[in-house]
Short mmCIF file of C-alpha atoms and ligand atoms in Angstrom, two decimals:
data_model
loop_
_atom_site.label_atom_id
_atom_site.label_comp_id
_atom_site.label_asym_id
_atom_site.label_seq_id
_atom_site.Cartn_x
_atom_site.Cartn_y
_atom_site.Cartn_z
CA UNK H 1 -21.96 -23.95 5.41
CA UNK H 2 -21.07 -26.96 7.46
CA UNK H 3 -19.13 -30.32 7.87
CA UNK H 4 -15.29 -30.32 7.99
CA UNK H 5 -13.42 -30.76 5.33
CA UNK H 6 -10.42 -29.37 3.20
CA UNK H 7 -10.90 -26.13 1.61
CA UNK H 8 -8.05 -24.90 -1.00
CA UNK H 9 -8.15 -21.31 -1.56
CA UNK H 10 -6.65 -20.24 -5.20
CA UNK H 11 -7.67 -22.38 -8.48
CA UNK H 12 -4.20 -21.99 -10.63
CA UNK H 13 -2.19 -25.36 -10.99
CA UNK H 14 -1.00 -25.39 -7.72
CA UNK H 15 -4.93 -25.37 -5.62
CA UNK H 16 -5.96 -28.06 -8.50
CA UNK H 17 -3.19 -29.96 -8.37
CA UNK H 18 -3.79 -30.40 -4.80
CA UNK H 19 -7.68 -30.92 -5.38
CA UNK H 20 -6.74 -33.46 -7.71
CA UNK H 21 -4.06 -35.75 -5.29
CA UNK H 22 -6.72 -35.30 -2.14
CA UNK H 23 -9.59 -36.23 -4.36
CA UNK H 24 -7.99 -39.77 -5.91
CA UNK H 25 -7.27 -40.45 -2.20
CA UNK H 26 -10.93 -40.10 -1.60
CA UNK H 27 -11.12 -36.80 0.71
CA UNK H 28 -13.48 -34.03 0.71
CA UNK H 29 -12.75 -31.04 -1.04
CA UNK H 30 -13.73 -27.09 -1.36
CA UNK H 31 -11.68 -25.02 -3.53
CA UNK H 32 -12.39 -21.85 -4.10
CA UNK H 33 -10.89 -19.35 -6.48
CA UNK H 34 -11.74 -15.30 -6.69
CA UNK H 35 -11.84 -14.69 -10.55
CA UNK H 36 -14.37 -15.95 -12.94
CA UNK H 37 -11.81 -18.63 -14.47
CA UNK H 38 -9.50 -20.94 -13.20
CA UNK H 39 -5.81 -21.31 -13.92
CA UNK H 40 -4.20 -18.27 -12.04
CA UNK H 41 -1.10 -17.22 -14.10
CA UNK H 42 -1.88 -20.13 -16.55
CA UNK H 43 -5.61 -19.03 -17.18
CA UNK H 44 -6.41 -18.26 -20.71
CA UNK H 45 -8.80 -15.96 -22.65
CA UNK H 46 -10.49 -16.49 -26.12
CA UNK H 47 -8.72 -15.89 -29.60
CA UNK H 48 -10.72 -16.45 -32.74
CA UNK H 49 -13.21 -18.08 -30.27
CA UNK H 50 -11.16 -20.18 -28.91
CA UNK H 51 -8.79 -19.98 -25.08
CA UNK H 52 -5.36 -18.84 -25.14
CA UNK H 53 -2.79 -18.56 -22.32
CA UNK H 54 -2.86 -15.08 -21.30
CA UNK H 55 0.63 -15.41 -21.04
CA UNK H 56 3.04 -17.59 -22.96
CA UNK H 57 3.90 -21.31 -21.62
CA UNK H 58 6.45 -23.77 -22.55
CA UNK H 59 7.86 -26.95 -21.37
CA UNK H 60 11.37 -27.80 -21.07
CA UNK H 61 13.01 -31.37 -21.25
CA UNK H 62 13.59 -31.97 -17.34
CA UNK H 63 9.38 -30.96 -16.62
CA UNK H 64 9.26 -34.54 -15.15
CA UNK H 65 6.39 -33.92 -12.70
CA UNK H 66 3.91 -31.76 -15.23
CA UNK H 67 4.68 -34.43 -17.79
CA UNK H 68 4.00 -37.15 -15.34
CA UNK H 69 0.68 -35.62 -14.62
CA UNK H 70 -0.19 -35.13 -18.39
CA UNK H 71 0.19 -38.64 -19.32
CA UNK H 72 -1.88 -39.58 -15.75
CA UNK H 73 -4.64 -37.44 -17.21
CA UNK H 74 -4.79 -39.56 -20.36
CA UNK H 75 -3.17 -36.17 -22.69
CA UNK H 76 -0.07 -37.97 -23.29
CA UNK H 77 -1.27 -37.73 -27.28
CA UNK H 78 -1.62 -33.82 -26.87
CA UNK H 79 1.96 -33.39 -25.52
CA UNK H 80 4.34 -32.13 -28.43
CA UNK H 81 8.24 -31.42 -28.88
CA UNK H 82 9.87 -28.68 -31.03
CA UNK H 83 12.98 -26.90 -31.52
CA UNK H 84 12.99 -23.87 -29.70
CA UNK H 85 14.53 -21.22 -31.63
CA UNK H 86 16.42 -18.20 -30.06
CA UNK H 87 17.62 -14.78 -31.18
CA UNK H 88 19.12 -11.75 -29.89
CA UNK H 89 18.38 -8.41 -31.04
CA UNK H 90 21.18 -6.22 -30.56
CA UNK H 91 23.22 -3.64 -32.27
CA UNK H 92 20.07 -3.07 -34.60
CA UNK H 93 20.38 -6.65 -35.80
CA UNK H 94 18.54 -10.13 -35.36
CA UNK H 95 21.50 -13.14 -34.40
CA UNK H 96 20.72 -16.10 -34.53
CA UNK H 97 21.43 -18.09 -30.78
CA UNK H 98 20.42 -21.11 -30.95
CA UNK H 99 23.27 -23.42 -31.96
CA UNK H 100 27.29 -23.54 -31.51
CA UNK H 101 27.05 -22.02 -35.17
CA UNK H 102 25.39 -19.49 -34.38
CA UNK H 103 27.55 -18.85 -31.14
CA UNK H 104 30.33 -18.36 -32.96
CA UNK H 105 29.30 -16.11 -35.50
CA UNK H 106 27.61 -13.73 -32.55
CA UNK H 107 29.94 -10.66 -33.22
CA UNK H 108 28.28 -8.76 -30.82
CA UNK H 109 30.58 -10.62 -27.84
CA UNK H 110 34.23 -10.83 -28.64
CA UNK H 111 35.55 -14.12 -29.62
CA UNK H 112 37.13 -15.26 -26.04
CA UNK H 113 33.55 -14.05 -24.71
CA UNK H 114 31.72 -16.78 -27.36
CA UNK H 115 34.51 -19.73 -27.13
CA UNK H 116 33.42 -19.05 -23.03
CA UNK H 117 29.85 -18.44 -23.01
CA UNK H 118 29.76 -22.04 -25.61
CA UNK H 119 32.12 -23.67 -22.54
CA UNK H 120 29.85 -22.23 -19.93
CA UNK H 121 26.53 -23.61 -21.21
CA UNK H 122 27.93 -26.86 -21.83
CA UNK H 123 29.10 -26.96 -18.12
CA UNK H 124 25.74 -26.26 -16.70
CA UNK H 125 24.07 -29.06 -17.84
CA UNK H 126 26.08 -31.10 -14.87
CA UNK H 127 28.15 -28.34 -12.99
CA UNK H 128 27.11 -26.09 -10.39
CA UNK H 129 29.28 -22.71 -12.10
CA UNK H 130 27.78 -19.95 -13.32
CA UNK H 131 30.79 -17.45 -13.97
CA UNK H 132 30.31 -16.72 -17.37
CA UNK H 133 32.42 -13.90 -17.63
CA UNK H 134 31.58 -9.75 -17.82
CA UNK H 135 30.60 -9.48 -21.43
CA UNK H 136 28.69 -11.85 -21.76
CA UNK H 137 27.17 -10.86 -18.48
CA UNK H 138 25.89 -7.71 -19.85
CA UNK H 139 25.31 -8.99 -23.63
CA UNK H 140 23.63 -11.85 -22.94
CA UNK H 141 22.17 -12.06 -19.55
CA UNK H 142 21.51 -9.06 -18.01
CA UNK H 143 18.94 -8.01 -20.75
CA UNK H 144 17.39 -11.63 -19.61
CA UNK H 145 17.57 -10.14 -16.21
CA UNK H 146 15.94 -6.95 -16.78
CA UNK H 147 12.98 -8.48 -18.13
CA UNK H 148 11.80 -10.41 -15.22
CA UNK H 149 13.37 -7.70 -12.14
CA UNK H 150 13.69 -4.50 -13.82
CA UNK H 151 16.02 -2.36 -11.33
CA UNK H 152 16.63 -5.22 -9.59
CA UNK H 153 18.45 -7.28 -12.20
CA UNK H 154 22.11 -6.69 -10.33
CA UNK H 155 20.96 -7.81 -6.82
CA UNK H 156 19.82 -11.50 -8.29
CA UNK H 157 21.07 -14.70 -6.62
CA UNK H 158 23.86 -16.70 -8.52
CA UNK H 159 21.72 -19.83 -7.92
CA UNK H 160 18.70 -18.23 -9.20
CA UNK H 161 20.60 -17.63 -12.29
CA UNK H 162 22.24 -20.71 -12.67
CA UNK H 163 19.35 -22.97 -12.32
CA UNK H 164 17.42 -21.01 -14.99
CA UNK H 165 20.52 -21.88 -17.32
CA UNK H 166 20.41 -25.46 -15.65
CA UNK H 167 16.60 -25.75 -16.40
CA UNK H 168 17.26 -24.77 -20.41
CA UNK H 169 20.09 -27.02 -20.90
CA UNK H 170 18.05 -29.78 -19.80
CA UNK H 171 16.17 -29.49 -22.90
CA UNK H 172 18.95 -30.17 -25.59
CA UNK H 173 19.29 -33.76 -26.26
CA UNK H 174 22.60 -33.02 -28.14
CA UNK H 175 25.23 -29.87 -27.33
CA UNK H 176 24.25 -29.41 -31.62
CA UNK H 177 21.03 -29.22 -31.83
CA UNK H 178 18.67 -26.64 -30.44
CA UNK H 179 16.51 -27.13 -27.39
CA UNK H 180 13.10 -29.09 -27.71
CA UNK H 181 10.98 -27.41 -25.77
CA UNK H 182 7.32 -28.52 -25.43
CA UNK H 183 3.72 -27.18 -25.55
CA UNK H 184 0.38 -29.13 -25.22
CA UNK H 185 -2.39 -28.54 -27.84
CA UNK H 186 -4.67 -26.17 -26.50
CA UNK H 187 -2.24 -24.50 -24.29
CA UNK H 188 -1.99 -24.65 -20.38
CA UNK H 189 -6.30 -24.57 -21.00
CA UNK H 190 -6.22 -28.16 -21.89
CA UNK H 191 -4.70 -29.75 -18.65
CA UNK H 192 -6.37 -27.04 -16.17
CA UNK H 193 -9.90 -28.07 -18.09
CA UNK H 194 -8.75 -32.03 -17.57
CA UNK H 195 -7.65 -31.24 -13.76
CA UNK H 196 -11.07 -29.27 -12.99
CA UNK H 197 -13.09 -32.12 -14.67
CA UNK H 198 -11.65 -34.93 -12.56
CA UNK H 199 -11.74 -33.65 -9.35
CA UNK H 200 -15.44 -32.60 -9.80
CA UNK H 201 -16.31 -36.32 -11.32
CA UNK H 202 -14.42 -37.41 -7.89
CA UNK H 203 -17.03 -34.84 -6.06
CA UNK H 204 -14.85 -31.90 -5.32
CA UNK H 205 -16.55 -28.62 -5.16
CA UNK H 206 -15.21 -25.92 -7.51
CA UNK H 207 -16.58 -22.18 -6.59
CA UNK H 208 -15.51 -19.35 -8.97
CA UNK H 209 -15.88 -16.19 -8.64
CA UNK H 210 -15.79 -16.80 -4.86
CA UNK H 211 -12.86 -14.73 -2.58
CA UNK H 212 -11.07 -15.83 0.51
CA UNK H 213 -11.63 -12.88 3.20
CA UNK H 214 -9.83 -14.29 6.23
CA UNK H 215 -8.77 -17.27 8.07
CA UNK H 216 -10.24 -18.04 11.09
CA UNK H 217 -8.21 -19.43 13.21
CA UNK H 218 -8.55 -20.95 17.22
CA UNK H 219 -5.12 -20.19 19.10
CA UNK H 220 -3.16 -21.59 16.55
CA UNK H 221 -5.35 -23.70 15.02
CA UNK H 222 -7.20 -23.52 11.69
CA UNK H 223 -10.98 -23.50 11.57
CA UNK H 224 -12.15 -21.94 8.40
CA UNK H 225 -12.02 -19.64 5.80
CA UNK H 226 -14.46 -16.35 5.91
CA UNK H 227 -15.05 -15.81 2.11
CA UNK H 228 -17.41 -13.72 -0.65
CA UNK H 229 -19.89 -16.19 -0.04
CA UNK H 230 -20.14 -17.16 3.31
CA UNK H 231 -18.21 -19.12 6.10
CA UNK H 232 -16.32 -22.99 5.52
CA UNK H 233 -15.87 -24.94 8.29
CA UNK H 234 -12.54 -26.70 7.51
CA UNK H 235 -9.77 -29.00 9.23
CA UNK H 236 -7.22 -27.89 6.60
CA UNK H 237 -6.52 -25.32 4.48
CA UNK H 238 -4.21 -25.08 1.68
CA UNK H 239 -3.36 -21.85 0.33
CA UNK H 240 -2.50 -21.78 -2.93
CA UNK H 241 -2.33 -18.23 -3.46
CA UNK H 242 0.55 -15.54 -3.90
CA UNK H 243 2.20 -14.85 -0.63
CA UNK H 244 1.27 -11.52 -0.33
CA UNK H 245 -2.52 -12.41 -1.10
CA UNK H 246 -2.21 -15.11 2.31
CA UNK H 247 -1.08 -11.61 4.17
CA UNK H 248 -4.65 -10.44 3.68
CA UNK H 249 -6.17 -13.55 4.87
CA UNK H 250 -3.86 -13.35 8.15
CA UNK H 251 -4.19 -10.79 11.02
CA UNK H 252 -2.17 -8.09 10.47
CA UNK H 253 -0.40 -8.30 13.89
CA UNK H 254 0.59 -12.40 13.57
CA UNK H 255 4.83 -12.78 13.22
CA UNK H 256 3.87 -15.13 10.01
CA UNK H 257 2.79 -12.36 8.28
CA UNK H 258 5.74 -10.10 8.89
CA UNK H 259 7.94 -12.90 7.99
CA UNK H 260 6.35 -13.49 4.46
CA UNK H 261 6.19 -9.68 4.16
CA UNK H 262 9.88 -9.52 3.40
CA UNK H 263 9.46 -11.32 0.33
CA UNK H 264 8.62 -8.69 -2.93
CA UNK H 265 7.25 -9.23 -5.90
CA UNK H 266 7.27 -7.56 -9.93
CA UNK H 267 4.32 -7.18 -11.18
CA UNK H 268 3.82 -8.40 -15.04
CA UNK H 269 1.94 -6.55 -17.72
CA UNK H 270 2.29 -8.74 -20.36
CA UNK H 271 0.89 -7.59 -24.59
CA UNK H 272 -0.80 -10.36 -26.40
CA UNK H 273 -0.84 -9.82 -30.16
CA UNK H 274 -2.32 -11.75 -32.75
CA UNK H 275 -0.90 -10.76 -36.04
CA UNK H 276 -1.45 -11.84 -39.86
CA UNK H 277 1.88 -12.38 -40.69
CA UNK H 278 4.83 -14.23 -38.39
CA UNK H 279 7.74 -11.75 -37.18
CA UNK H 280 10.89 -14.16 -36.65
CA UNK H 281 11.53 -17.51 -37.00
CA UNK H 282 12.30 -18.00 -33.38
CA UNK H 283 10.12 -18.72 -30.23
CA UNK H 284 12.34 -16.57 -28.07
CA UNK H 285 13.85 -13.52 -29.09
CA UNK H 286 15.92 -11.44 -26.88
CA UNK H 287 16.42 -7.52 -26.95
CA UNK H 288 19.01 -5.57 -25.82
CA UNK H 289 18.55 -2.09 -27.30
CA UNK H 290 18.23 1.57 -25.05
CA UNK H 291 14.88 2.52 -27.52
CA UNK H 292 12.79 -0.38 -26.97
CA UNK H 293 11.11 -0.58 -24.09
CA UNK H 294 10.88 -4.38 -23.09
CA UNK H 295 13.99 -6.79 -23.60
CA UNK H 296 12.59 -9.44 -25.18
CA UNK H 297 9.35 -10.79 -27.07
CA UNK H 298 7.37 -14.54 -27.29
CA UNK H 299 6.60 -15.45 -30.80
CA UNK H 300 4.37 -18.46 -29.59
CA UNK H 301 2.98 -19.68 -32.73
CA UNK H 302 6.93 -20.42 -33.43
CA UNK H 303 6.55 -23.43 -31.16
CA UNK H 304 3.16 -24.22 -30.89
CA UNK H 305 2.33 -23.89 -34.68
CA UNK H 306 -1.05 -20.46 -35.25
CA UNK H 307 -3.55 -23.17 -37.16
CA UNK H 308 -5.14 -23.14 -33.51
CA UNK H 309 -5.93 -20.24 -33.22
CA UNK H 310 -7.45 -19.73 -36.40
CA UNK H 311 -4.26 -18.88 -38.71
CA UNK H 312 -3.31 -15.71 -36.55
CA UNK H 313 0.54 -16.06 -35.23
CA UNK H 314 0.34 -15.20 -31.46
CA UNK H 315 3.24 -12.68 -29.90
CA UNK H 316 3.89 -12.19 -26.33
CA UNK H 317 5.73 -9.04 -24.88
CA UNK H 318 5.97 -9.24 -21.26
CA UNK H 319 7.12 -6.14 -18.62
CA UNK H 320 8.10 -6.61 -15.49
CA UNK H 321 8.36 -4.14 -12.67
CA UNK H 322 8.43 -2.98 -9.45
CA UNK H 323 5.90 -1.94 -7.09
CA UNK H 324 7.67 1.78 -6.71
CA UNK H 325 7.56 1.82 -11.00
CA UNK H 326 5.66 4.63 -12.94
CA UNK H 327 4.47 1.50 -15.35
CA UNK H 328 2.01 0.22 -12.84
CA UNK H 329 -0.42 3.47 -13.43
CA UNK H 330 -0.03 2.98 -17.21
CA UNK H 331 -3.54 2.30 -19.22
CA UNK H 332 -3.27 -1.15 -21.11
CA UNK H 333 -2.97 1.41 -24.24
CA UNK H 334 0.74 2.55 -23.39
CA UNK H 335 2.03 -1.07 -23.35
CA UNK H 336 0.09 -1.96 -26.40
CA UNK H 337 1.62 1.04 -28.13
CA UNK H 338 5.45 0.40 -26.61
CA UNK H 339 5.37 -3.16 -27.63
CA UNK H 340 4.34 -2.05 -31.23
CA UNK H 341 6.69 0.54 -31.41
CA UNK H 342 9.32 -1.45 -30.20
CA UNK H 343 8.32 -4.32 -32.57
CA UNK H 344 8.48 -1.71 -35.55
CA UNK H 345 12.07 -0.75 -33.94
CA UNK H 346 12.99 -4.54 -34.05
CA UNK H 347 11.64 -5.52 -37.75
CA UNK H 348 11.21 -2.01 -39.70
CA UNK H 349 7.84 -3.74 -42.21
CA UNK H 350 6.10 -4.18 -39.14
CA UNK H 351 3.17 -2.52 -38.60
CA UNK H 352 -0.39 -1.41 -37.13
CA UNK H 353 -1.76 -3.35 -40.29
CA UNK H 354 -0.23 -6.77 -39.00
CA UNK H 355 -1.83 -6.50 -35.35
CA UNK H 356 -5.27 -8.14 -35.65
CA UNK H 357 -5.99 -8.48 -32.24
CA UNK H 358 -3.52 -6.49 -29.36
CA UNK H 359 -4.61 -7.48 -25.45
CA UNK H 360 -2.91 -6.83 -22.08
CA UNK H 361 -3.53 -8.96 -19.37
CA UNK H 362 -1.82 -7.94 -16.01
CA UNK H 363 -0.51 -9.63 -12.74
CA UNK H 364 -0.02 -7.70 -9.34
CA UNK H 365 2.24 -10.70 -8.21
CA UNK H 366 4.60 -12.30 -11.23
CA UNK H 367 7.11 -13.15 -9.89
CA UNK H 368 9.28 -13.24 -6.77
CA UNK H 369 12.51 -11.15 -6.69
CA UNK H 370 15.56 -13.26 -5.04
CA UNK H 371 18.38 -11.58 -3.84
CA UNK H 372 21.39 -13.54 -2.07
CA UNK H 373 19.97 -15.02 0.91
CA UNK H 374 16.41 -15.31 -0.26
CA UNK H 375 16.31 -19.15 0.21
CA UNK H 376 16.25 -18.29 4.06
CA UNK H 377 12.84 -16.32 3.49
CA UNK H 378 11.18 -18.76 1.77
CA UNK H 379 8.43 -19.88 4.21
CA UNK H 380 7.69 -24.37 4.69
CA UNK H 381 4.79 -26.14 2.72
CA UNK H 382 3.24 -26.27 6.20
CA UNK H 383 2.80 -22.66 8.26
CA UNK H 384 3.01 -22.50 11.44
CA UNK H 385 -0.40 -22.51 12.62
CA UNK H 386 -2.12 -25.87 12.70
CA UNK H 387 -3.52 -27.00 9.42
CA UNK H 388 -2.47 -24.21 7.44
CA UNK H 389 -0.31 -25.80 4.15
CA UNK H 390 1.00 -22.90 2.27
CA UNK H 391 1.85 -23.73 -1.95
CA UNK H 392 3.21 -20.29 -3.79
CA UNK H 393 6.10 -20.82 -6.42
CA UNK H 394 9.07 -19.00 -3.69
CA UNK H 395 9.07 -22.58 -2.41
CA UNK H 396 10.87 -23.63 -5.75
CA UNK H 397 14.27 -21.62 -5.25
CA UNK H 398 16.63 -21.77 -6.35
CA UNK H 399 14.72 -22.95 -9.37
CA UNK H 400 12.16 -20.13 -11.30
CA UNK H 401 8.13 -20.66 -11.18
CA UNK H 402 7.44 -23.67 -13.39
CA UNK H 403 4.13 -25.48 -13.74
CA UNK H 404 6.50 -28.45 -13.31
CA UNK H 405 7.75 -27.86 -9.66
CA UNK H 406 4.28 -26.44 -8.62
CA UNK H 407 2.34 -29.92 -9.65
CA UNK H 408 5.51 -31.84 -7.40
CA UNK H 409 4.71 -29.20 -4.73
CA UNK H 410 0.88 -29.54 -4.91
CA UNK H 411 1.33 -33.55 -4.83
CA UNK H 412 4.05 -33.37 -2.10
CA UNK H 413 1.41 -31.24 0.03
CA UNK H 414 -2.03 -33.45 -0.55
CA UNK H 415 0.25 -36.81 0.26
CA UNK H 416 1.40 -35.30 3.52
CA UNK H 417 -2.69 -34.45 4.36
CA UNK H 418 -3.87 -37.43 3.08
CA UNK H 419 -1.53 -39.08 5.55
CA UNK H 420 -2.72 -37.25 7.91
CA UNK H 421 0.75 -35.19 8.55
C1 FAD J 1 4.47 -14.21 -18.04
C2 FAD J 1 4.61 -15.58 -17.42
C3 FAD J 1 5.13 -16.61 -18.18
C4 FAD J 1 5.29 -17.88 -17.62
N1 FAD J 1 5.81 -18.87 -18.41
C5 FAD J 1 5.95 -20.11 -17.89
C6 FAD J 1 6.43 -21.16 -18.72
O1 FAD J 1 6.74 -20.96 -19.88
N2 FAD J 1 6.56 -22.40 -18.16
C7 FAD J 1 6.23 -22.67 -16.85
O2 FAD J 1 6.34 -23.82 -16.41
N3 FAD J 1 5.76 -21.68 -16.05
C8 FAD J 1 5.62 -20.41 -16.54
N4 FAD J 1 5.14 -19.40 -15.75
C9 FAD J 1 4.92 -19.67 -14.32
C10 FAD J 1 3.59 -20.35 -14.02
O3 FAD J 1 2.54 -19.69 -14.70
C11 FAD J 1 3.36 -20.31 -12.51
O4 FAD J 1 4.47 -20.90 -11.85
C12 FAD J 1 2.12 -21.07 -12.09
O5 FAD J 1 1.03 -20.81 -12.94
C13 FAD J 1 1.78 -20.70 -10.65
O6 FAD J 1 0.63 -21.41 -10.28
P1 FAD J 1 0.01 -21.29 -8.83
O7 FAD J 1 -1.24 -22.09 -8.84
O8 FAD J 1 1.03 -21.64 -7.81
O9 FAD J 1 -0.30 -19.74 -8.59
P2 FAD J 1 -1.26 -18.76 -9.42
O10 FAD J 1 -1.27 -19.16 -10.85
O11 FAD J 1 -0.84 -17.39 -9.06
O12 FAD J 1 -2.71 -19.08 -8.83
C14 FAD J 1 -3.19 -18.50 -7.65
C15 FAD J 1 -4.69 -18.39 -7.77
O13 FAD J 1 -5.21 -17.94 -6.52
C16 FAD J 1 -6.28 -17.04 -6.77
N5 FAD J 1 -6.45 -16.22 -5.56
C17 FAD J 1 -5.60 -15.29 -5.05
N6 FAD J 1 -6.11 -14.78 -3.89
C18 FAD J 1 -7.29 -15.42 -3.67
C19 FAD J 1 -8.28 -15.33 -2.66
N7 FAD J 1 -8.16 -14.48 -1.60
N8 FAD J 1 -9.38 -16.13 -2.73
C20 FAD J 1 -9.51 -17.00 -3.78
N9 FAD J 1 -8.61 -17.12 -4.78
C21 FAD J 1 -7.51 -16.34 -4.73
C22 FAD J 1 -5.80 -16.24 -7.97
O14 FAD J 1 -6.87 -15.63 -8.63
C23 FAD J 1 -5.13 -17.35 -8.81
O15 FAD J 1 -6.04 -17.96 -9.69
C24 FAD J 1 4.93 -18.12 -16.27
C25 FAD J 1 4.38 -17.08 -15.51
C26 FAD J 1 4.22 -15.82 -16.08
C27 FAD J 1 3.64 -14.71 -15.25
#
């Protein structure tokens, strides 16, 4: 291969994103992405014949940047709002936790701990406080915790935690009603399929199925990418990949790569179920209970209503864990069988006879654990060898991974090329 150009390595929202602000600014494009499909964490795989998110996405009120890009793509029409139910399951019971109402009927917290978890959440959607006192701590939010960092659920950043809380309240238009949370039809599938299709109408080349081996670079300069299929010649690179995948592609010896080694990730193995009958009423449902074995469950079709997907309601149940955990040598067959015991645990008329469909779909890197001082890790948009731009969802702290801050990321990071910074 020959002729400079920009090569993006990693086809999830952040490498088309990217593709898709370089292209409408009329540069030349390569991106390249290892697995058969695009979309990274956001990819889908067929239900009923047709794709579905491999794992569960929803979009809150203060999404500005992914709904931005939606209505640029012409799929304002395909964006939709719906209450977005809660519930807790603890105690051996389904609550309610959606509204005040509810709040204050939540006997499992004692009455001082509701009136101050109600005066806490109202606070975050302008404050910067996230003391919301020890019961409630380990009622409420450290199940919430355990799902995404395991063992690691104590050692979280206060930021981290507000800004999830920040992120939700964002998506109430009134203190007394629940949160409207949002989902376009056809899933995440619809706006990767509209991002792939415009930057390849705008001549971008899309290789699947195609690895990044190495970067080659000149002193500290970029000059290409070795990859499955051969070497690109390229004046920039953007690497839109997990940190630890960019390790690989660096030497092992450079000081970049021992400074994004600190970083460490949980895996996610994450049980897609589609069942004959619906579970809850609720899109979320929390679980705090010592014999289940995952602390909370997705009931998609709760937001984004099962006709889809050909009448079957669509169940998530994500685990997270370390990469020390016994969990990441389990077959897909032991977290299809937790999650349904569990499930069974959580409503007692469930059963084997509801799953039509059970899948687990599994990510090395899902997400970043952030202790205190993890914004100081968190490496710049550009790296420090010439022409390297680095995109990976750390760069959000204190906020979570959200499609949302990726597509201002990706934007942010084909202006400053396209400008030639
Ligand atoms: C269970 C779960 C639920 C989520 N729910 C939500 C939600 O409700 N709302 C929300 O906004 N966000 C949600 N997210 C987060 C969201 O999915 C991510 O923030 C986003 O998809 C990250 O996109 P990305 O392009 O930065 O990275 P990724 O999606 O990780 O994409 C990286 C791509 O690079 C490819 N790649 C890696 N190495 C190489 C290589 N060497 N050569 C070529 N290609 C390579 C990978 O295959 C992958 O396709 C969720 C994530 C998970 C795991």
């Amino acid at each position: 291969m020959s002729g400079k150009r920009i090569i993006i390595i990693g086809g999830g929202i952040s490498g088309l994103t990217a593709a898709w602000e370089l292209t409408r600014r009329g540069r030349e494009v390569v991106l390249l992405e290892r697995r058969d499909v695009l979309g990274g964490l956001a990819r889908s795989a067929p239900l009923n014949g047709k794709p579905l998110e491999v794992y569960y996405h929803f979009i809150c009120g203060g999404d500005r940047h992914l709904v931005e890009l939606v209505n640029e793509l012409g799929l304002a029409d395909r964006l939709h709002w719906r209450p977005g139910r809660t519930s807790y399951f603890v105690n051996g019971r389904l609550y309610p936790f959606t509204t005040p109402l509810d709040l204050l009927r939540f006997s499992p917290l004692s009455l001082t701990s509701r009136l101050r978890f109600g005066l806490h959440a109202l606070r975050c959607r302008r404050m910067t406080d996230w003391h919301v006192g020890r019961q409630a701590y380990e009622v409420v939010w450290r199940p919430l915790l355990e799902i995404k960092f395991g063992r690691y659920c104590d050692k979280i950043s206060a930021p981290w935690i507000w800004h999830r809380i920040h992120r939700y309240s964002q998506s109430r238009t009134s203190p007394l009603r629940p949160e409207q949370l949002g989902y376009i039809e056809g899933g995440s599938h619809t706006l990767l399929t509209a991002l792939c299709e415009s930057i390849t109408a705008r001549g971008a080349v899309v290789h699947t199925g195609v690895a990044a081996l190495s970067l080659n670079c000149s002193g500290q300069e970029i000059q290409g990418v070795e990859t499955s299929n051969g070497y690109y010649e390229a004046d920039k690179v953007i690497a839109a990949v997990p940190l630890p995948e960019l390790i690989e592609l660096l030497p092992a010896s450079s000081e970049y790569a021992k400074m994004l080694s600190q970083i460490q990730f949980s895996s996610v193995a994450c049980v897609r179920l589609a069942l004959r009958r619906s579970l809850t009423d609720s899109f979320w449902v929390n679980v705090n209970a010592r014999n289940v074995a995952f602390n909370g469950f997705v009931e998609y079709s709760n937001l984004n209503p099962g006709c889809e997907y050909g009448g079957s309601d669509v169940l998530y149940v994500p685990f997270y864990f370390d990469s020390s955990d016994k969990r990441n040598r389990w077959p897909d067959s032991r977290f299809i069988k937790s999650a349904i015991q569990g499930l069974q645990l959580i409503h007692p008329g469930f059963g084997q006879d509801w799953v039509e469909e059970a899948v687990l779909n599994r990510d090395r890197y899902g997400q970043a654990i952030c202790p205190p001082g993890f914004g100081e890790r968190v490496p710049a948009l550009r790296a420090p060898i010439q022409g390297l731009y680095v995109l990976d969802s750390t760069q959000l702290y204190p906020a979570d991974r959200n499609l949302s801050g990726m597509i201002k990321l990706a934007r942010l990071v084909g202006q400053m090329i396209a400008a030639g910074e």
